[in-house]
Amino acid sequence: MRIGLIGTGRIGTFHAETLLGLPAVTGLVLHDADGHRARAVADKLGVDAVPDLTALLASRPDGVVIAAPTATHAALVRACAGAGIPVFCEKPIAATLADTRTLLAELTTAQVPLQVGFQRRFDTGYAALRRSVADGALGWVHTVRAVTSDPQPPPAGYVAVSGGIFRDCAVHDFDMVRWVTGREVVEVYATGSDRGDACFAAAGDVGTAVSLLTLDDGTLASCTATRHNGAGYDVRMEVSGSRGTLAAGLTARTPVVGTDGGPWPVERPHEGFLTRFRDAYTAELTAFTELVAGAGPSPCTGEDALAALLIAEAAEESRRSGRPVRVTEVLR
């Protein structure tokens, strides 16, 4: 199949390289608002580049991968759906909650397959957690602990347009809490600190945040996120149940040192998400090719993305108001 890819920045170029390594992909056509960048990437990879979205859609790709800036996502998804082309879109699919709900309503009418980019669903460790919860190996679950720690802050310009730490960063943990446990989050109590780089306070954001989630069966989940983990990129999750505890993300590269002689890190820690989740990204895009081929339903739907966004919205409202926020409140 021939895949179109929109956006040739860091993640877009990474996706292009990954797609070319998939057996199902026989061709790739690139587009970027920066035409020179798209052409440079295309020349490097030996694929086609087109000057605009109209030309990309006119080339009739079997599917389109969107890795362009967030502000363009909704319009690009809408254009692909209007052309009847299955689409993969990095999160978020729209810049605001209202726009997300409007777009999903339109996609329901268009009936075009959509897969949203929450790559942790394809990580073997998180998948093992999900299976252990589903088959009862951990007993009844009472506690989930999720950690996302970036090694250094993103550029100040990105922070200003990112949507904030809950919508941009912790939203991956929120998605994992739902996906691993199979439960819905009903209430969020969140706080944050802007210690460190001044760009966070300037943007009305925080560089470190903690969220306490209450699930619909009473399970409690804590999600911590920080932009200042100098030891390296650290993403983990623990699930504790009545029969035991299982952890994902504890490997030889986990940047954690035990004061009592713990084994980590034995190897050099991951520098960021592209190396930590390299295999997951490959599995994610493989799943998209299967979706394009009609082999099954979307493994991460627009409704899944909306559910995670609602938790992020509740977390931000809680941080600002200093009180617990029911997820139903942000639906109004």
Short mmCIF file of C-alpha atoms in Angstrom, two decimals:
data_model
loop_
_atom_site.label_atom_id
_atom_site.label_comp_id
_atom_site.label_asym_id
_atom_site.label_seq_id
_atom_site.Cartn_x
_atom_site.Cartn_y
_atom_site.Cartn_z
CA MET A 1 0.00 0.00 0.00
CA ARG A 2 1.02 3.63 -0.53
CA ILE A 3 0.96 5.90 2.52
CA GLY A 4 0.90 9.68 2.63
CA LEU A 5 2.70 11.41 5.48
CA ILE A 6 2.11 15.02 6.51
CA GLY A 7 4.81 16.68 8.61
CA THR A 8 8.52 15.98 8.29
CA GLY A 9 9.83 17.27 11.60
CA ARG A 10 11.41 14.96 14.17
CA ILE A 11 8.49 12.60 14.73
CA GLY A 12 7.33 12.77 11.11
CA THR A 13 10.74 11.81 9.76
CA PHE A 14 10.93 9.02 12.32
CA HIS A 15 7.52 7.75 11.17
CA ALA A 16 8.60 7.93 7.53
CA GLU A 17 11.64 5.79 8.24
CA THR A 18 9.52 3.33 10.21
CA LEU A 19 6.87 3.07 7.49
CA LEU A 20 9.48 2.30 4.86
CA GLY A 21 10.55 -0.70 6.94
CA LEU A 22 7.07 -2.23 7.02
CA PRO A 23 6.37 -5.06 4.53
CA ALA A 24 2.89 -3.73 3.75
CA VAL A 25 4.16 -0.31 2.66
CA THR A 26 5.23 -0.17 -0.98
CA GLY A 27 5.38 3.59 -1.38
CA LEU A 28 5.46 6.84 0.56
CA VAL A 29 4.57 10.41 -0.39
CA LEU A 30 5.50 13.32 1.89
CA HIS A 31 4.14 16.81 2.44
CA ASP A 32 5.17 19.56 4.82
CA ALA A 33 4.33 23.25 5.05
CA ASP A 34 8.09 23.67 4.74
CA GLY A 35 8.49 22.34 1.23
CA HIS A 36 12.29 22.40 1.34
CA ARG A 37 12.31 20.21 4.43
CA ALA A 38 9.88 17.73 2.89
CA ARG A 39 11.98 17.52 -0.27
CA ALA A 40 15.18 17.01 1.74
CA VAL A 41 13.65 14.15 3.72
CA ALA A 42 12.14 12.64 0.58
CA ASP A 43 15.46 12.76 -1.25
CA LYS A 44 17.22 11.16 1.71
CA LEU A 45 14.69 8.32 1.88
CA GLY A 46 14.19 7.93 -1.86
CA VAL A 47 10.46 8.66 -1.81
CA ASP A 48 8.11 11.23 -3.34
CA ALA A 49 7.30 14.71 -1.99
CA VAL A 50 4.42 16.96 -3.07
CA PRO A 51 4.03 20.72 -2.62
CA ASP A 52 0.64 20.84 -0.89
CA LEU A 53 -2.19 18.90 0.71
CA THR A 54 -4.26 18.97 -2.48
CA ALA A 55 -1.50 17.20 -4.38
CA LEU A 56 -1.06 14.64 -1.61
CA LEU A 57 -4.76 13.74 -1.56
CA ALA A 58 -4.85 13.73 -5.37
CA SER A 59 -2.15 11.05 -5.34
CA ARG A 60 -4.78 8.78 -3.72
CA PRO A 61 -2.74 7.22 -0.93
CA ASP A 62 -4.31 4.23 0.79
CA GLY A 63 -3.82 5.92 4.16
CA VAL A 64 -2.38 9.12 5.62
CA VAL A 65 -0.20 9.63 8.70
CA ILE A 66 -0.43 13.10 10.27
CA ALA A 67 2.62 14.28 12.22
CA ALA A 68 2.25 18.01 11.60
CA PRO A 69 1.95 20.71 14.33
CA THR A 70 -1.02 20.33 16.69
CA ALA A 71 -2.85 23.41 15.43
CA THR A 72 -3.22 21.80 11.99
CA HIS A 73 -4.47 18.37 13.09
CA ALA A 74 -8.22 18.93 12.96
CA ALA A 75 -8.17 20.47 9.49
CA LEU A 76 -5.91 17.73 8.15
CA VAL A 77 -8.00 14.92 9.64
CA ARG A 78 -11.11 16.56 8.22
CA ALA A 79 -9.54 16.81 4.75
CA CYS A 80 -8.46 13.16 4.76
CA ALA A 81 -11.88 12.03 5.96
CA GLY A 82 -13.52 14.13 3.27
CA ALA A 83 -11.42 12.30 0.70
CA GLY A 84 -12.43 8.94 2.19
CA ILE A 85 -8.86 8.09 3.23
CA PRO A 86 -8.10 6.25 6.51
CA VAL A 87 -6.01 8.44 8.79
CA PHE A 88 -3.51 8.08 11.61
CA CYS A 89 -3.07 11.25 13.64
CA GLU A 90 -0.65 11.99 16.43
CA LYS A 91 -2.42 13.21 19.54
CA PRO A 92 -4.26 15.47 19.96
CA ILE A 93 -6.62 15.31 17.01
CA ALA A 94 -7.74 18.88 17.71
CA ALA A 95 -6.44 21.82 19.73
CA THR A 96 -9.42 22.16 22.09
CA LEU A 97 -12.03 19.97 23.72
CA ALA A 98 -14.84 21.62 21.76
CA ASP A 99 -13.04 21.14 18.45
CA THR A 100 -12.33 17.51 19.33
CA ARG A 101 -15.99 16.76 19.96
CA THR A 102 -17.05 18.54 16.77
CA LEU A 103 -14.49 16.64 14.70
CA LEU A 104 -15.50 13.26 16.14
CA ALA A 105 -19.13 13.95 15.28
CA GLU A 106 -18.12 14.69 11.69
CA LEU A 107 -16.02 11.52 11.49
CA THR A 108 -18.96 9.45 12.68
CA THR A 109 -20.90 10.72 9.68
CA ALA A 110 -17.99 10.21 7.29
CA GLN A 111 -17.32 6.66 8.59
CA VAL A 112 -13.61 6.90 7.78
CA PRO A 113 -11.23 4.87 10.00
CA LEU A 114 -9.17 6.92 12.45
CA GLN A 115 -6.28 5.78 14.64
CA VAL A 116 -4.85 8.18 17.23
CA GLY A 117 -1.18 8.05 18.19
CA PHE A 118 -0.97 6.76 21.75
CA GLN A 119 2.03 4.51 21.20
CA ARG A 120 2.24 3.13 24.74
CA ARG A 121 -0.68 0.84 23.87
CA PHE A 122 1.83 -1.06 21.71
CA ASP A 123 4.61 -1.33 24.29
CA THR A 124 5.12 -4.94 25.41
CA GLY A 125 5.40 -4.00 29.08
CA TYR A 126 2.16 -2.05 29.19
CA ALA A 127 0.42 -4.76 27.17
CA ALA A 128 1.54 -7.34 29.75
CA LEU A 129 0.05 -5.19 32.51
CA ARG A 130 -3.25 -5.04 30.65
CA ARG A 131 -3.33 -8.83 30.21
CA SER A 132 -2.54 -9.44 33.86
CA VAL A 133 -5.37 -7.17 34.95
CA ALA A 134 -7.81 -8.71 32.47
CA ASP A 135 -7.06 -12.33 33.38
CA GLY A 136 -7.13 -11.68 37.11
CA ALA A 137 -3.48 -12.56 37.73
CA LEU A 138 -3.13 -9.56 40.09
CA GLY A 139 -6.46 -10.16 41.82
CA TRP A 140 -8.63 -7.09 42.24
CA VAL A 141 -6.71 -3.92 41.46
CA HIS A 142 -6.49 -1.21 44.11
CA THR A 143 -3.57 1.03 43.09
CA VAL A 144 -1.90 2.21 39.89
CA ARG A 145 1.28 4.32 39.86
CA ALA A 146 2.36 5.98 36.61
CA VAL A 147 5.55 7.94 36.00
CA THR A 148 6.55 10.09 33.03
CA SER A 149 9.81 12.00 33.39
CA ASP A 150 11.47 13.95 30.58
CA PRO A 151 15.24 14.45 30.87
CA GLN A 152 15.04 18.16 30.10
CA PRO A 153 12.39 20.78 29.30
CA PRO A 154 11.23 21.26 25.71
CA PRO A 155 11.94 24.59 24.00
CA ALA A 156 10.10 27.57 25.49
CA GLY A 157 8.32 28.15 22.18
CA TYR A 158 6.87 24.64 22.34
CA VAL A 159 5.78 25.00 25.97
CA ALA A 160 3.75 28.09 25.07
CA VAL A 161 1.66 26.20 22.49
CA SER A 162 1.73 22.69 24.00
CA GLY A 163 -1.55 22.93 25.87
CA GLY A 164 0.14 22.32 29.22
CA ILE A 165 1.74 19.38 30.96
CA PHE A 166 -1.52 17.47 31.49
CA ARG A 167 -2.73 17.70 27.87
CA ASP A 168 0.70 17.28 26.29
CA CYS A 169 2.57 14.89 28.58
CA ALA A 170 0.50 13.26 31.33
CA VAL A 171 -2.29 12.51 28.84
CA HIS A 172 -0.30 9.40 27.83
CA ASP A 173 -0.50 8.14 31.42
CA PHE A 174 -4.20 8.98 31.55
CA ASP A 175 -4.74 6.88 28.43
CA MET A 176 -2.73 4.04 29.94
CA VAL A 177 -4.71 4.07 33.19
CA ARG A 178 -7.91 3.54 31.18
CA TRP A 179 -6.39 1.03 28.76
CA VAL A 180 -4.55 -1.10 31.32
CA THR A 181 -7.33 -1.24 33.91
CA GLY A 182 -10.33 -1.27 31.58
CA ARG A 183 -12.00 1.26 33.89
CA GLU A 184 -13.05 4.89 33.54
CA VAL A 185 -11.72 7.83 35.56
CA VAL A 186 -14.46 9.66 37.45
CA GLU A 187 -12.55 12.24 39.51
CA VAL A 188 -9.19 14.03 39.35
CA TYR A 189 -7.25 15.94 42.01
CA ALA A 190 -4.11 17.55 40.61
CA THR A 191 -1.40 20.00 41.55
CA GLY A 192 1.84 21.24 40.05
CA SER A 193 5.01 23.24 40.55
CA ASP A 194 6.77 25.68 38.22
CA ARG A 195 10.20 25.29 39.84
CA GLY A 196 12.98 25.14 37.29
CA ASP A 197 12.81 26.73 33.86
CA ALA A 198 10.92 30.04 33.92
CA CYS A 199 9.19 29.27 30.61
CA PHE A 200 6.53 27.19 32.37
CA ALA A 201 5.30 29.95 34.67
CA ALA A 202 5.43 32.37 31.74
CA ALA A 203 3.09 30.08 29.80
CA GLY A 204 0.77 29.50 32.76
CA ASP A 205 2.02 25.93 32.92
CA VAL A 206 4.02 23.83 35.39
CA GLY A 207 7.17 21.78 34.95
CA THR A 208 6.18 19.09 37.46
CA ALA A 209 2.69 17.78 38.14
CA VAL A 210 0.94 15.11 40.19
CA SER A 211 -2.57 13.80 39.58
CA LEU A 212 -4.63 11.51 41.77
CA LEU A 213 -7.30 9.71 39.76
CA THR A 214 -10.29 7.89 41.20
CA LEU A 215 -11.63 5.17 38.91
CA ASP A 216 -15.23 4.06 38.64
CA ASP A 217 -14.60 0.93 40.74
CA GLY A 218 -12.72 2.78 43.49
CA THR A 219 -9.21 2.02 42.24
CA LEU A 220 -6.77 4.88 42.87
CA ALA A 221 -4.13 5.94 40.36
CA SER A 222 -1.30 8.42 40.87
CA CYS A 223 0.30 9.98 37.79
CA THR A 224 3.47 12.02 38.13
CA ALA A 225 5.00 14.02 35.28
CA THR A 226 8.07 16.23 35.18
CA ARG A 227 10.18 18.00 32.57
CA HIS A 228 13.28 18.01 34.79
CA ASN A 229 14.61 14.45 35.21
CA GLY A 230 18.30 14.97 34.51
CA ALA A 231 19.09 11.27 34.98
CA GLY A 232 17.31 10.41 31.72
CA TYR A 233 13.95 9.58 30.19
CA ASP A 234 11.88 7.54 32.63
CA VAL A 235 8.43 6.12 31.85
CA ARG A 236 7.00 3.40 34.08
CA MET A 237 3.76 2.01 35.46
CA GLU A 238 3.01 -0.23 38.43
CA VAL A 239 -0.29 -1.98 39.03
CA SER A 240 -0.99 -3.39 42.50
CA GLY A 241 -3.77 -5.84 43.22
CA SER A 242 -4.91 -8.16 45.98
CA ARG A 243 -2.54 -10.89 44.71
CA GLY A 244 0.55 -8.85 43.83
CA THR A 245 2.22 -6.01 41.95
CA LEU A 246 3.50 -5.89 38.38
CA ALA A 247 5.63 -3.13 36.84
CA ALA A 248 6.25 -2.05 33.25
CA GLY A 249 9.31 -0.01 32.32
CA LEU A 250 11.81 -1.44 34.81
CA THR A 251 14.70 -2.37 32.55
CA ALA A 252 18.46 -2.11 32.51
CA ARG A 253 18.05 1.41 31.08
CA THR A 254 15.66 2.76 33.74
CA PRO A 255 17.33 5.81 35.36
CA VAL A 256 16.61 4.81 38.95
CA VAL A 257 19.25 4.02 41.58
CA GLY A 258 18.40 2.10 44.73
CA THR A 259 20.06 3.26 47.96
CA ASP A 260 20.11 -0.35 49.10
CA GLY A 261 21.99 -1.57 46.03
CA GLY A 262 19.24 -1.65 43.40
CA PRO A 263 20.43 -2.68 39.92
CA TRP A 264 19.46 0.36 37.84
CA PRO A 265 20.65 1.76 35.56
CA VAL A 266 22.95 -0.93 34.26
CA GLU A 267 22.95 0.51 30.75
CA ARG A 268 22.78 4.07 29.46
CA PRO A 269 19.30 5.54 30.09
CA HIS A 270 17.05 6.42 27.16
CA GLU A 271 17.46 9.96 25.93
CA GLY A 272 13.81 10.33 24.97
CA PHE A 273 10.61 8.76 23.74
CA LEU A 274 11.87 7.83 20.27
CA THR A 275 14.33 5.30 21.67
CA ARG A 276 12.24 4.21 24.67
CA PHE A 277 9.26 3.39 22.46
CA ARG A 278 10.96 2.54 19.16
CA ASP A 279 9.44 -0.94 18.98
CA ALA A 280 6.06 0.37 20.08
CA TYR A 281 6.03 2.92 17.26
CA THR A 282 6.77 0.16 14.75
CA ALA A 283 3.91 -1.94 16.14
CA GLU A 284 1.62 1.09 16.15
CA LEU A 285 2.19 1.89 12.48
CA THR A 286 1.94 -1.80 11.59
CA ALA A 287 -1.49 -1.73 13.22
CA PHE A 288 -2.38 1.28 11.08
CA THR A 289 -1.50 -0.60 7.90
CA GLU A 290 -3.81 -3.37 9.10
CA LEU A 291 -6.55 -0.81 9.73
CA VAL A 292 -6.06 0.55 6.21
CA ALA A 293 -6.31 -2.99 4.86
CA GLY A 294 -9.60 -3.50 6.70
CA ALA A 295 -8.20 -6.20 8.97
CA GLY A 296 -9.92 -4.95 12.11
CA PRO A 297 -11.13 -1.99 14.18
CA SER A 298 -8.98 0.94 15.23
CA PRO A 299 -6.73 0.07 18.20
CA CYS A 300 -7.00 3.66 19.47
CA THR A 301 -10.13 5.50 18.44
CA GLY A 302 -11.08 9.14 18.50
CA GLU A 303 -13.33 8.34 21.46
CA ASP A 304 -10.29 6.97 23.32
CA ALA A 305 -8.44 10.20 22.60
CA LEU A 306 -11.42 12.22 23.84
CA ALA A 307 -11.60 10.21 27.07
CA ALA A 308 -7.91 10.88 27.83
CA LEU A 309 -8.33 14.56 26.95
CA LEU A 310 -11.28 14.87 29.34
CA ILE A 311 -9.09 13.58 32.18
CA ALA A 312 -6.39 16.09 31.21
CA GLU A 313 -8.95 18.90 31.16
CA ALA A 314 -10.18 17.88 34.61
CA ALA A 315 -6.58 17.77 35.88
CA GLU A 316 -5.87 21.29 34.62
CA GLU A 317 -9.09 22.60 36.15
CA SER A 318 -8.18 20.92 39.45
CA ARG A 319 -4.71 22.44 39.43
CA ARG A 320 -6.07 25.90 38.83
CA SER A 321 -8.97 25.65 41.30
CA GLY A 322 -7.24 23.61 44.01
CA ARG A 323 -10.12 21.17 44.33
CA PRO A 324 -11.07 17.70 43.10
CA VAL A 325 -12.87 17.84 39.74
CA ARG A 326 -15.34 15.27 38.45
CA VAL A 327 -14.69 14.35 34.81
CA THR A 328 -18.37 14.97 34.09
CA GLU A 329 -17.85 18.64 34.97
CA VAL A 330 -15.67 19.26 31.92
CA LEU A 331 -18.31 17.75 29.64
CA ARG A 332 -20.67 20.66 30.28
#
